[in-house]
Amino acid sequence: MSRTDDPREPFEAVPQTFSPRTDLAVEAHELARAAAPNLRGIDESVEELENFRITRVHVRTVEGARAIGKPPGTYITLDVPGIRRRDPALQDEVAAHLAKELQQLIDIPEDGSVLVVGLGNSHVTPDALGPLVMNRLFVTRHLFHYMPEAIGEGYRTVSGVAPGVLGITGIETSEIVQGIVEHVKPDLVVAIDALAARSLSRVNATIQIADTGINPGAGVGNKRKALNRETLGIPVIAVGVPTVVDASTIANDSMELLLGQLRSSVPNNGATKIFDQFSPEEKWQMIREVLEPLGDNLMVTPKEIDEFIDDTAHVVAKGLNLALHPGMTSEDADVLTH
Amino acid sequence: MSRTDDPREPFEAVPQTFSPRTDLAVEAHELARAAAPNLRGIDESVEELENFRITRVHVRTVEGARAIGKPPGTYITLDVPGIRRRDPALQDEVAAHLAKELQQLIDIPEDGSVLVVGLGNSHVTPDALGPLVMNRLFVTRHLFHYMPEAIGEGYRTVSGVAPGVLGITGIETSEIVQGIVEHVKPDLVVAIDALAARSLSRVNATIQIADTGINPGAGVGNKRKALNRETLGIPVIAVGVPTVVDASTIANDSMELLLGQLRSSVPNNGATKIFDQFSPEEKWQMIREVLEPLGDNLMVTPKEIDEFIDDTAHVVAKGLNLALHPGMTSEDADVLTH
Amino acid sequence: MSRTDDPREPFEAVPQTFSPRTDLAVEAHELARAAAPNLRGIDESVEELENFRITRVHVRTVEGARAIGKPPGTYITLDVPGIRRRDPALQDEVAAHLAKELQQLIDIPEDGSVLVVGLGNSHVTPDALGPLVMNRLFVTRHLFHYMPEAIGEGYRTVSGVAPGVLGITGIETSEIVQGIVEHVKPDLVVAIDALAARSLSRVNATIQIADTGINPGAGVGNKRKALNRETLGIPVIAVGVPTVVDASTIANDSMELLLGQLRSSVPNNGATKIFDQFSPEEKWQMIREVLEPLGDNLMVTPKEIDEFIDDTAHVVAKGLNLALHPGMTSEDADVLTH
Amino acid sequence: MSRTDDPREPFEAVPQTFSPRTDLAVEAHELARAAAPNLRGIDESVEELENFRITRVHVRTVEGARAIGKPPGTYITLDVPGIRRRDPALQDEVAAHLAKELQQLIDIPEDGSVLVVGLGNSHVTPDALGPLVMNRLFVTRHLFHYMPEAIGEGYRTVSGVAPGVLGITGIETSEIVQGIVEHVKPDLVVAIDALAARSLSRVNATIQIADTGINPGAGVGNKRKALNRETLGIPVIAVGVPTVVDASTIANDSMELLLGQLRSSVPNNGATKIFDQFSPEEKWQMIREVLEPLGDNLMVTPKEIDEFIDDTAHVVAKGLNLALHPGMTSEDADVLTH
């Protein structure tokens, strides 16, 4: 959860106006198109499958990137509402599709090596996805060193770390990862993170893969904190699952819905102007007033979050294991995904 | 969290209109007075101390009880915003005050026995307060049986249980507690529970004590589920701390704030009527629309909830230990509150 | 872990001589036969399968019961060393066999009701099996009450509790369970518990089912604490998995092995008498000396105990779900075993 | 737990003979003196205080280092059996003494910076000390960067990491730490680790500080894995607490005690030779036989380990906070040690 990844740290510049936070390109694209229907530089295609939908967003230009606040690259979203029902057969299907999509983004040799970075705070349930996935990975780097004969064909050199969050380590995550990358020298980094969605319907029901890495406050600068090819010198694939919605998004949505109802209930003779009177600054002020005194520190999350996080971590870890080790079968993955 | 104490269980009748949920009598009283300024049957007095405020609400009549949806009795609220800062000196002070207030409600002999019931789901962080407090208690019932000579003067017979929640046990909590009460035969039950507040400012900053027990959906019926003198045959003191606010409360507050702003921004010539057009049913419908598809299952909680819950459980357990064992000093309590 | 189920509680009478502790009838039978080769009253049969071995011990007489320190009844042991490898296919196979064996012991009507009791301390990893299994059960009692139409054919009324341990509740587990049984009125209790084995080879590799319930210090008296037909008035099936070996067993085994080596290395001319000189009291004294100052409070456990316990809980819960709900398929069980 | 810090990793060369494992210099010194009473190159002094004993071992020569298997340097041991009783006043006293001893070893400027490394596996209870201490530290490095005005006089730049263990990351801990050191550029590393003791009386009752860093298999080579001045280029202070005893130590002690009893019970006329017949290889073979099939993977630990680890982590973290930030009072430390 890049913008607010640590409860103890209020360092982010406070924005002056509200825009609903989303870490999902597919939602950012939707918002941007609503604001600018002629938006260019972004392609989106949707594939409908029996149990889920795969949306591929390609941000092709800097203009497109600016419009959605995400750097140019490919963003693939698997929407699987059914995954909330904890159906192992569906989980296996999702893991297989996740592996397939990941493999298409992984552009390293068959014997290339991969470092998986589990971002987030393992002590805050909805932020623990990264460390949980990392713990379930089948890491092999030490096996290649100590007992190479034990590893079969089609297994890559995989290692992993859970670097912790700034408020607990005092160190930017990117500094830690850079230090490790310089020593481990992987050909690829895969970063796992819990995300914030704009829509409650996507919480615990969506997996996003991106070949752009992790770019907190993208577009706004803040390059120091990024985990991407520019900062690490190697490709970075990001895998994320939304586990929360910002409380401010709920507040904003409530106001927007109400304004919409008011507009539609008043004769369209100019009186509706009063509903457009609020400046973005005023709206943001109202949202902050509703959320006093806990403000940005609030998260909206389903009560079953503990179970969801565990299930989701298993699915992501299995998909990742399959993608990183082309020689691994689904049965192998069941044994090796802890 | 009585109304929705279990994520897996959607059995509560869905209400037809929205009224902000609060388990705090002091908030319910505030809401009721706003709706009916001449409300009778409820006394409220406030004591301001250096670091906190103690509010005592006495519900004296059935009319008052109906108005605030809480049975007649005494409700004492300690408001300590500073407790969020994790200051051990302040925590000790709160524990001491909590003990003092509890002792005034405890009306059993010096050698009376007490059963503490830790309500809630230990696997859902904001709902885990009850089990966490129970685990930190100094229980003595078995010591009195096996090694009575080891127990000093001024210690009562204390036992405790964490009965779990309906969705996990399949049994109403009240049935479990009744069965245990019949065997253990305490003179008093103290029930600990995480609560929902109406106001974010009270989350993790308030402790409520009540001599009325636990009365889910009070006023609405549902007597089977209560833990009170009527169902258990002995006095029941409830101790609770709000750890969440319902997402619907945030949605409602956002709409109300917006309507208030609109009203005040329009000349008071009758045009404001349009802002009063929404029936309670319509408002509730909008709230539900905002919270789709996760609805009632959403909680709004601070990111630091894991730490808060631990701290709060310690304070409540220490206060309870001091109150139940009049011979225990604060230093003893530090050793004996695990 | 019946003899020492709670770290805070040193109430058990200290035995005067050492006999290796085991909660497994199959091990107790082995020890008893070694001591008395003509032992009568106990039948044992072994079934070898591809991946595991099933041993059935029938204690038929009071004499047999006294010899092995377990009450008359049937004890079925599944030995599956391979289960330590976390192979989901093998886990499914074990769950299926466990279900089959359980079903043969379950002698209640198709629409009978069952209370599952998860014994042990959820905060002590090797003792947490009972609560962990309980949490993964598919409980239905509340569903039959609130939404009976949602339950398919072949599902029984199942509820569950994790009553906690004496040192934390101050109440004998049997008192809590009796109270709940009187209210819930099940036709059968199934009690789940972590066990201590005599042999390290059985730790996390064995499941024992018994139709005799839980009988701490059996033969020694202590009837108050039992969970069996006598105390609860209904049949009680116990399911247990050894997760620890007592440190005193390791100490004893080391001494015995050394004595054995000495005996075999000395000409058999009477000199070996010196190795038989130690009385049971002396041996016990030596063991206690080795284990000072932590003594009985020590457990020997594999480092991976955290993972093993989780895996084992899943297998036992799945087997139990299948056994209790004859209409549940293995696929259903995957979805419903949390 | 350096020799066996990861349950999934069996890479250590299997030793051919048994020597009781201890990570404590004070125990290694004791063993070495028993074997070679004229041992030189090691000074030891003992300070007896009311509630505890402080032993200072100075390894002055390479000969001494070889004899005890620990590199030259200073090893300070605080023995506090009373700390098992969870007395907060005693815990404060220990933290204060720990801080004092640490400060005498810390040889960096007042505005120097420190990286704390929490070694071990947070998912294996007795190995979780390092990560638990790290989580409770008051880290300031980010505060100096983002809000320097918020930090008072006498606070140093402190950061921390919990790098995980080889079996889970696939990366040698030393590689991870080196990478981070190169980026964070601290003046000092403090490494926290759970240890194995030779004596049960020291489990959870001893804190060792050493200015030699972490040197797994010291004397044996294995320099790659060390965290010391040689590998990191800056001083490394190690703080450790024994939380387990190897099961093989228990087995060995049992045999030794028995042999001692046999020797003393036999007329001293040469017959005792038979008790000296066992070569170290044979003894080791017997130990391994006793511990089959789980062998090196076994730990002996008190049942209350969960509580002990939490308490100990608090004491160590408080002592460390006080030592690293000379301007911090004990009251500050209570607030800032989470």
PDB file of N, CA, C and O in Angstrom, chain C residues 4 7-8 123 200-201 251 254 257 261-262 265 277-278 286 289 293 296-304 306-307, chain D residues 4 7-8 123 200-201 251 254 257-258 261-262 265 277 286 289 293 296-304 306-307:
ATOM      1  N   THR C   4       0.110 -32.407  31.288  1.00  0.00           N
ATOM      2  CA  THR C   4       0.744 -31.127  31.560  1.00  0.00           C
ATOM      3  C   THR C   4       0.174 -30.084  30.616  1.00  0.00           C
ATOM      4  O   THR C   4       0.888 -29.360  29.977  1.00  0.00           O
ATOM      5  N   PRO C   7       1.138 -24.682  31.045  1.00  0.00           N
ATOM      6  CA  PRO C   7       2.431 -24.290  31.590  1.00  0.00           C
ATOM      7  C   PRO C   7       2.354 -23.641  32.963  1.00  0.00           C
ATOM      8  O   PRO C   7       3.283 -23.748  33.753  1.00  0.00           O
ATOM      9  N   ARG C   8       1.273 -22.977  33.240  1.00  0.00           N
ATOM     10  CA  ARG C   8       1.251 -22.229  34.497  1.00  0.00           C
ATOM     11  C   ARG C   8       0.813 -23.084  35.668  1.00  0.00           C
ATOM     12  O   ARG C   8       0.654 -22.611  36.772  1.00  0.00           O
ATOM     13  N   HIS C 123      -2.290 -20.670  22.493  1.00  0.00           N
ATOM     14  CA  HIS C 123      -1.099 -19.810  22.498  1.00  0.00           C
ATOM     15  C   HIS C 123       0.201 -20.586  22.657  1.00  0.00           C
ATOM     16  O   HIS C 123       1.266 -19.980  22.712  1.00  0.00           O
ATOM     17  N   LEU C 200       9.951 -40.456  19.137  1.00  0.00           N
ATOM     18  CA  LEU C 200      10.061 -39.318  18.229  1.00  0.00           C
ATOM     19  C   LEU C 200       9.539 -39.638  16.842  1.00  0.00           C
ATOM     20  O   LEU C 200       9.072 -38.749  16.125  1.00  0.00           O
ATOM     21  N   SER C 201       9.592 -40.899  16.440  1.00  0.00           N
ATOM     22  CA  SER C 201       9.163 -41.234  15.079  1.00  0.00           C
ATOM     23  C   SER C 201       7.666 -41.011  14.897  1.00  0.00           C
ATOM     24  O   SER C 201       7.182 -40.973  13.773  1.00  0.00           O
ATOM     25  N   ALA C 251      15.716 -38.222  28.035  1.00  0.00           N
ATOM     26  CA  ALA C 251      16.738 -38.507  29.045  1.00  0.00           C
ATOM     27  C   ALA C 251      16.731 -39.994  29.381  1.00  0.00           C
ATOM     28  O   ALA C 251      17.775 -40.647  29.429  1.00  0.00           O
ATOM     29  N   SER C 254      18.130 -42.158  26.575  1.00  0.00           N
ATOM     30  CA  SER C 254      19.589 -42.061  26.479  1.00  0.00           C
ATOM     31  C   SER C 254      20.239 -42.989  27.495  1.00  0.00           C
ATOM     32  O   SER C 254      21.202 -43.705  27.188  1.00  0.00           O
ATOM     33  N   LEU C 257      19.696 -46.678  26.499  1.00  0.00           N
ATOM     34  CA  LEU C 257      20.538 -47.078  25.381  1.00  0.00           C
ATOM     35  C   LEU C 257      21.965 -47.323  25.862  1.00  0.00           C
ATOM     36  O   LEU C 257      22.610 -48.319  25.500  1.00  0.00           O
ATOM     37  N   GLN C 261      24.123 -50.782  25.775  1.00  0.00           N
ATOM     38  CA  GLN C 261      25.446 -50.900  25.164  1.00  0.00           C
ATOM     39  C   GLN C 261      26.440 -51.504  26.150  1.00  0.00           C
ATOM     40  O   GLN C 261      27.267 -52.338  25.796  1.00  0.00           O
ATOM     41  N   LEU C 262      26.369 -51.038  27.391  1.00  0.00           N
ATOM     42  CA  LEU C 262      27.292 -51.535  28.408  1.00  0.00           C
ATOM     43  C   LEU C 262      27.071 -53.028  28.637  1.00  0.00           C
ATOM     44  O   LEU C 262      28.011 -53.814  28.679  1.00  0.00           O
ATOM     45  N   SER C 265      28.495 -55.105  26.025  1.00  0.00           N
ATOM     46  CA  SER C 265      29.947 -55.014  25.820  1.00  0.00           C
ATOM     47  C   SER C 265      30.727 -55.702  26.932  1.00  0.00           C
ATOM     48  O   SER C 265      31.949 -55.738  26.914  1.00  0.00           O
ATOM     49  N   GLN C 277      21.476 -52.176  38.735  1.00  0.00           N
ATOM     50  CA  GLN C 277      21.416 -51.758  40.129  1.00  0.00           C
ATOM     51  C   GLN C 277      20.443 -50.601  40.379  1.00  0.00           C
ATOM     52  O   GLN C 277      19.981 -50.412  41.485  1.00  0.00           O
ATOM     53  N   PHE C 278      20.147 -49.823  39.345  1.00  0.00           N
ATOM     54  CA  PHE C 278      19.365 -48.610  39.590  1.00  0.00           C
ATOM     55  C   PHE C 278      17.894 -48.925  39.801  1.00  0.00           C
ATOM     56  O   PHE C 278      17.252 -49.549  38.959  1.00  0.00           O
ATOM     57  N   MET C 286      17.760 -39.293  38.584  1.00  0.00           N
ATOM     58  CA  MET C 286      18.770 -38.843  37.617  1.00  0.00           C
ATOM     59  C   MET C 286      18.131 -38.017  36.497  1.00  0.00           C
ATOM     60  O   MET C 286      18.664 -37.004  36.070  1.00  0.00           O
ATOM     61  N   GLU C 289      17.460 -34.679  37.628  1.00  0.00           N
ATOM     62  CA  GLU C 289      18.680 -33.905  37.772  1.00  0.00           C
ATOM     63  C   GLU C 289      19.124 -33.336  36.414  1.00  0.00           C
ATOM     64  O   GLU C 289      19.527 -32.181  36.304  1.00  0.00           O
ATOM     65  N   PRO C 293      16.726 -26.759  35.815  1.00  0.00           N
ATOM     66  CA  PRO C 293      15.669 -26.426  36.756  1.00  0.00           C
ATOM     67  C   PRO C 293      14.290 -26.369  36.103  1.00  0.00           C
ATOM     68  O   PRO C 293      13.351 -25.940  36.736  1.00  0.00           O
ATOM     69  N   ASP C 296       9.574 -30.803  34.392  1.00  0.00           N
ATOM     70  CA  ASP C 296       8.391 -31.258  33.685  1.00  0.00           C
ATOM     71  C   ASP C 296       7.894 -30.275  32.652  1.00  0.00           C
ATOM     72  O   ASP C 296       7.077 -30.601  31.806  1.00  0.00           O
ATOM     73  N   ASN C 297       8.384 -29.071  32.770  1.00  0.00           N
ATOM     74  CA  ASN C 297       7.890 -28.006  31.926  1.00  0.00           C
ATOM     75  C   ASN C 297       8.543 -27.984  30.554  1.00  0.00           C
ATOM     76  O   ASN C 297       8.307 -27.081  29.763  1.00  0.00           O
ATOM     77  N   LEU C 298       9.399 -28.964  30.288  1.00  0.00           N
ATOM     78  CA  LEU C 298      10.137 -28.977  29.032  1.00  0.00           C
ATOM     79  C   LEU C 298       9.458 -29.837  27.988  1.00  0.00           C
ATOM     80  O   LEU C 298       8.966 -30.915  28.282  1.00  0.00           O
ATOM     81  N   MET C 299       9.491 -29.365  26.746  1.00  0.00           N
ATOM     82  CA  MET C 299       8.993 -30.224  25.682  1.00  0.00           C
ATOM     83  C   MET C 299      10.067 -30.325  24.604  1.00  0.00           C
ATOM     84  O   MET C 299      10.857 -29.417  24.399  1.00  0.00           O
ATOM     85  N   VAL C 300      10.074 -31.456  23.940  1.00  0.00           N
ATOM     86  CA  VAL C 300      10.983 -31.674  22.822  1.00  0.00           C
ATOM     87  C   VAL C 300      10.116 -31.687  21.579  1.00  0.00           C
ATOM     88  O   VAL C 300       9.155 -32.446  21.492  1.00  0.00           O
ATOM     89  N   THR C 301      10.465 -30.848  20.660  1.00  0.00           N
ATOM     90  CA  THR C 301       9.570 -30.659  19.532  1.00  0.00           C
ATOM     91  C   THR C 301      10.400 -30.280  18.309  1.00  0.00           C
ATOM     92  O   THR C 301      11.465 -29.700  18.445  1.00  0.00           O
ATOM     93  N   PRO C 302       9.938 -30.650  17.121  1.00  0.00           N
ATOM     94  CA  PRO C 302      10.712 -30.301  15.925  1.00  0.00           C
ATOM     95  C   PRO C 302      10.638 -28.795  15.669  1.00  0.00           C
ATOM     96  O   PRO C 302       9.653 -28.144  16.035  1.00  0.00           O
ATOM     97  N   LYS C 303      11.655 -28.277  15.030  1.00  0.00           N
ATOM     98  CA  LYS C 303      11.667 -26.833  14.779  1.00  0.00           C
ATOM     99  C   LYS C 303      10.518 -26.391  13.873  1.00  0.00           C
ATOM    100  O   LYS C 303      10.037 -25.288  13.972  1.00  0.00           O
ATOM    101  N   GLU C 304      10.079 -27.281  12.995  1.00  0.00           N
ATOM    102  CA  GLU C 304       9.017 -26.892  12.047  1.00  0.00           C
ATOM    103  C   GLU C 304       7.629 -27.020  12.663  1.00  0.00           C
ATOM    104  O   GLU C 304       6.637 -27.088  11.947  1.00  0.00           O
ATOM    105  N   ASP C 306       5.469 -25.142  13.888  1.00  0.00           N
ATOM    106  CA  ASP C 306       4.427 -24.207  13.455  1.00  0.00           C
ATOM    107  C   ASP C 306       3.746 -24.681  12.172  1.00  0.00           C
ATOM    108  O   ASP C 306       2.526 -24.650  12.055  1.00  0.00           O
ATOM    109  N   GLU C 307       4.551 -25.102  11.212  1.00  0.00           N
ATOM    110  CA  GLU C 307       3.974 -25.555   9.945  1.00  0.00           C
ATOM    111  C   GLU C 307       3.247 -26.889  10.096  1.00  0.00           C
ATOM    112  O   GLU C 307       2.167 -27.078   9.545  1.00  0.00           O
TER     113      GLU C 307
ATOM    114  N   THR D   4      21.723 -23.868  13.410  1.00  0.00           N
ATOM    115  CA  THR D   4      20.547 -24.524  12.848  1.00  0.00           C
ATOM    116  C   THR D   4      19.430 -23.511  12.711  1.00  0.00           C
ATOM    117  O   THR D   4      18.315 -23.759  13.123  1.00  0.00           O
ATOM    118  N   PRO D   7      14.798 -24.439   9.949  1.00  0.00           N
ATOM    119  CA  PRO D   7      14.299 -25.813   9.931  1.00  0.00           C
ATOM    120  C   PRO D   7      14.379 -26.459   8.563  1.00  0.00           C
ATOM    121  O   PRO D   7      14.501 -27.674   8.469  1.00  0.00           O
ATOM    122  N   ARG D   8      14.291 -25.677   7.502  1.00  0.00           N
ATOM    123  CA  ARG D   8      14.223 -26.325   6.193  1.00  0.00           C
ATOM    124  C   ARG D   8      15.605 -26.599   5.612  1.00  0.00           C
ATOM    125  O   ARG D   8      15.721 -27.031   4.482  1.00  0.00           O
ATOM    126  N   HIS D 123       8.650 -16.912  12.437  1.00  0.00           N
ATOM    127  CA  HIS D 123       7.564 -17.896  12.516  1.00  0.00           C
ATOM    128  C   HIS D 123       7.889 -19.102  13.382  1.00  0.00           C
ATOM    129  O   HIS D 123       7.084 -20.011  13.490  1.00  0.00           O
ATOM    130  N   LEU D 200      20.172 -25.963  30.828  1.00  0.00           N
ATOM    131  CA  LEU D 200      18.776 -25.551  30.913  1.00  0.00           C
ATOM    132  C   LEU D 200      18.593 -24.372  31.853  1.00  0.00           C
ATOM    133  O   LEU D 200      17.666 -23.570  31.697  1.00  0.00           O
ATOM    134  N   SER D 201      19.478 -24.240  32.836  1.00  0.00           N
ATOM    135  CA  SER D 201      19.281 -23.156  33.809  1.00  0.00           C
ATOM    136  C   SER D 201      19.478 -21.794  33.172  1.00  0.00           C
ATOM    137  O   SER D 201      19.094 -20.781  33.739  1.00  0.00           O
ATOM    138  N   ALA D 251      20.439 -35.540  25.741  1.00  0.00           N
ATOM    139  CA  ALA D 251      20.808 -36.951  25.611  1.00  0.00           C
ATOM    140  C   ALA D 251      22.217 -37.178  26.162  1.00  0.00           C
ATOM    141  O   ALA D 251      22.456 -38.110  26.945  1.00  0.00           O
ATOM    142  N   SER D 254      22.377 -36.932  29.956  1.00  0.00           N
ATOM    143  CA  SER D 254      21.800 -38.108  30.609  1.00  0.00           C
ATOM    144  C   SER D 254      22.816 -39.234  30.658  1.00  0.00           C
ATOM    145  O   SER D 254      22.985 -39.907  31.681  1.00  0.00           O
ATOM    146  N   LEU D 257      25.678 -38.343  33.126  1.00  0.00           N
ATOM    147  CA  LEU D 257      25.260 -38.477  34.522  1.00  0.00           C
ATOM    148  C   LEU D 257      25.235 -39.946  34.927  1.00  0.00           C
ATOM    149  O   LEU D 257      25.711 -40.328  36.000  1.00  0.00           O
ATOM    150  N   LEU D 258      24.697 -40.773  34.029  1.00  0.00           N
ATOM    151  CA  LEU D 258      24.628 -42.200  34.333  1.00  0.00           C
ATOM    152  C   LEU D 258      26.034 -42.786  34.486  1.00  0.00           C
ATOM    153  O   LEU D 258      26.311 -43.539  35.436  1.00  0.00           O
ATOM    154  N   GLN D 261      27.442 -41.839  37.773  1.00  0.00           N
ATOM    155  CA  GLN D 261      26.857 -42.629  38.863  1.00  0.00           C
ATOM    156  C   GLN D 261      27.474 -44.016  38.905  1.00  0.00           C
ATOM    157  O   GLN D 261      27.784 -44.556  39.966  1.00  0.00           O
ATOM    158  N   LEU D 262      27.656 -44.606  37.724  1.00  0.00           N
ATOM    159  CA  LEU D 262      28.217 -45.956  37.663  1.00  0.00           C
ATOM    160  C   LEU D 262      29.644 -45.957  38.203  1.00  0.00           C
ATOM    161  O   LEU D 262      30.022 -46.813  39.012  1.00  0.00           O
ATOM    162  N   SER D 265      29.806 -45.815  41.831  1.00  0.00           N
ATOM    163  CA  SER D 265      29.168 -46.915  42.561  1.00  0.00           C
ATOM    164  C   SER D 265      29.992 -48.200  42.480  1.00  0.00           C
ATOM    165  O   SER D 265      29.623 -49.212  43.047  1.00  0.00           O
ATOM    166  N   GLN D 277      35.086 -46.644  27.992  1.00  0.00           N
ATOM    167  CA  GLN D 277      35.360 -47.318  26.731  1.00  0.00           C
ATOM    168  C   GLN D 277      34.815 -46.580  25.512  1.00  0.00           C
ATOM    169  O   GLN D 277      35.281 -46.782  24.407  1.00  0.00           O
ATOM    170  N   MET D 286      25.337 -42.960  19.586  1.00  0.00           N
ATOM    171  CA  MET D 286      24.221 -43.283  20.497  1.00  0.00           C
ATOM    172  C   MET D 286      23.232 -42.120  20.584  1.00  0.00           C
ATOM    173  O   MET D 286      22.010 -42.307  20.578  1.00  0.00           O
ATOM    174  N   GLU D 289      21.111 -42.058  17.672  1.00  0.00           N
ATOM    175  CA  GLU D 289      20.139 -43.141  17.685  1.00  0.00           C
ATOM    176  C   GLU D 289      18.928 -42.783  18.555  1.00  0.00           C
ATOM    177  O   GLU D 289      17.776 -43.038  18.192  1.00  0.00           O
ATOM    178  N   PRO D 293      13.844 -40.210  14.453  1.00  0.00           N
ATOM    179  CA  PRO D 293      14.300 -39.825  13.120  1.00  0.00           C
ATOM    180  C   PRO D 293      14.406 -38.314  12.955  1.00  0.00           C
ATOM    181  O   PRO D 293      14.610 -37.846  11.855  1.00  0.00           O
ATOM    182  N   ASP D 296      18.838 -33.548  14.471  1.00  0.00           N
ATOM    183  CA  ASP D 296      19.271 -32.178  14.716  1.00  0.00           C
ATOM    184  C   ASP D 296      18.132 -31.186  14.725  1.00  0.00           C
ATOM    185  O   ASP D 296      18.277 -30.051  15.154  1.00  0.00           O
ATOM    186  N   ASN D 297      17.019 -31.611  14.209  1.00  0.00           N
ATOM    187  CA  ASN D 297      15.917 -30.709  14.036  1.00  0.00           C
ATOM    188  C   ASN D 297      15.085 -30.541  15.301  1.00  0.00           C
ATOM    189  O   ASN D 297      14.058 -29.889  15.304  1.00  0.00           O
ATOM    190  N   LEU D 298      15.543 -31.162  16.380  1.00  0.00           N
ATOM    191  CA  LEU D 298      14.771 -31.126  17.623  1.00  0.00           C
ATOM    192  C   LEU D 298      15.247 -30.016  18.547  1.00  0.00           C
ATOM    193  O   LEU D 298      16.439 -29.787  18.694  1.00  0.00           O
ATOM    194  N   MET D 299      14.320 -29.368  19.203  1.00  0.00           N
ATOM    195  CA  MET D 299      14.714 -28.399  20.211  1.00  0.00           C
ATOM    196  C   MET D 299      13.993 -28.728  21.509  1.00  0.00           C
ATOM    197  O   MET D 299      12.895 -29.269  21.526  1.00  0.00           O
ATOM    198  N   VAL D 300      14.654 -28.397  22.599  1.00  0.00           N
ATOM    199  CA  VAL D 300      14.063 -28.576  23.915  1.00  0.00           C
ATOM    200  C   VAL D 300      13.799 -27.179  24.443  1.00  0.00           C
ATOM    201  O   VAL D 300      14.687 -26.329  24.489  1.00  0.00           O
ATOM    202  N   THR D 301      12.580 -26.941  24.802  1.00  0.00           N
ATOM    203  CA  THR D 301      12.190 -25.580  25.130  1.00  0.00           C
ATOM    204  C   THR D 301      11.079 -25.625  26.166  1.00  0.00           C
ATOM    205  O   THR D 301      10.324 -26.589  26.227  1.00  0.00           O
ATOM    206  N   PRO D 302      11.014 -24.611  27.044  1.00  0.00           N
ATOM    207  CA  PRO D 302       9.952 -24.637  28.045  1.00  0.00           C
ATOM    208  C   PRO D 302       8.601 -24.399  27.392  1.00  0.00           C
ATOM    209  O   PRO D 302       8.510 -23.733  26.357  1.00  0.00           O
ATOM    210  N   LYS D 303       7.560 -24.917  28.009  1.00  0.00           N
ATOM    211  CA  LYS D 303       6.222 -24.763  27.435  1.00  0.00           C
ATOM    212  C   LYS D 303       5.801 -23.297  27.353  1.00  0.00           C
ATOM    213  O   LYS D 303       5.046 -22.908  26.488  1.00  0.00           O
ATOM    214  N   GLU D 304       6.290 -22.479  28.263  1.00  0.00           N
ATOM    215  CA  GLU D 304       5.875 -21.068  28.280  1.00  0.00           C
ATOM    216  C   GLU D 304       6.666 -20.215  27.307  1.00  0.00           C
ATOM    217  O   GLU D 304       6.696 -18.992  27.417  1.00  0.00           O
ATOM    218  N   ASP D 306       6.278 -18.981  24.460  1.00  0.00           N
ATOM    219  CA  ASP D 306       5.620 -17.845  23.812  1.00  0.00           C
ATOM    220  C   ASP D 306       5.658 -16.601  24.689  1.00  0.00           C
ATOM    221  O   ASP D 306       5.949 -15.505  24.230  1.00  0.00           O
ATOM    222  N   GLU D 307       5.345 -16.778  25.954  1.00  0.00           N
ATOM    223  CA  GLU D 307       5.343 -15.627  26.854  1.00  0.00           C
ATOM    224  C   GLU D 307       6.752 -15.126  27.140  1.00  0.00           C
ATOM    225  O   GLU D 307       7.005 -13.930  27.170  1.00  0.00           O
TER     226      GLU D 307
END
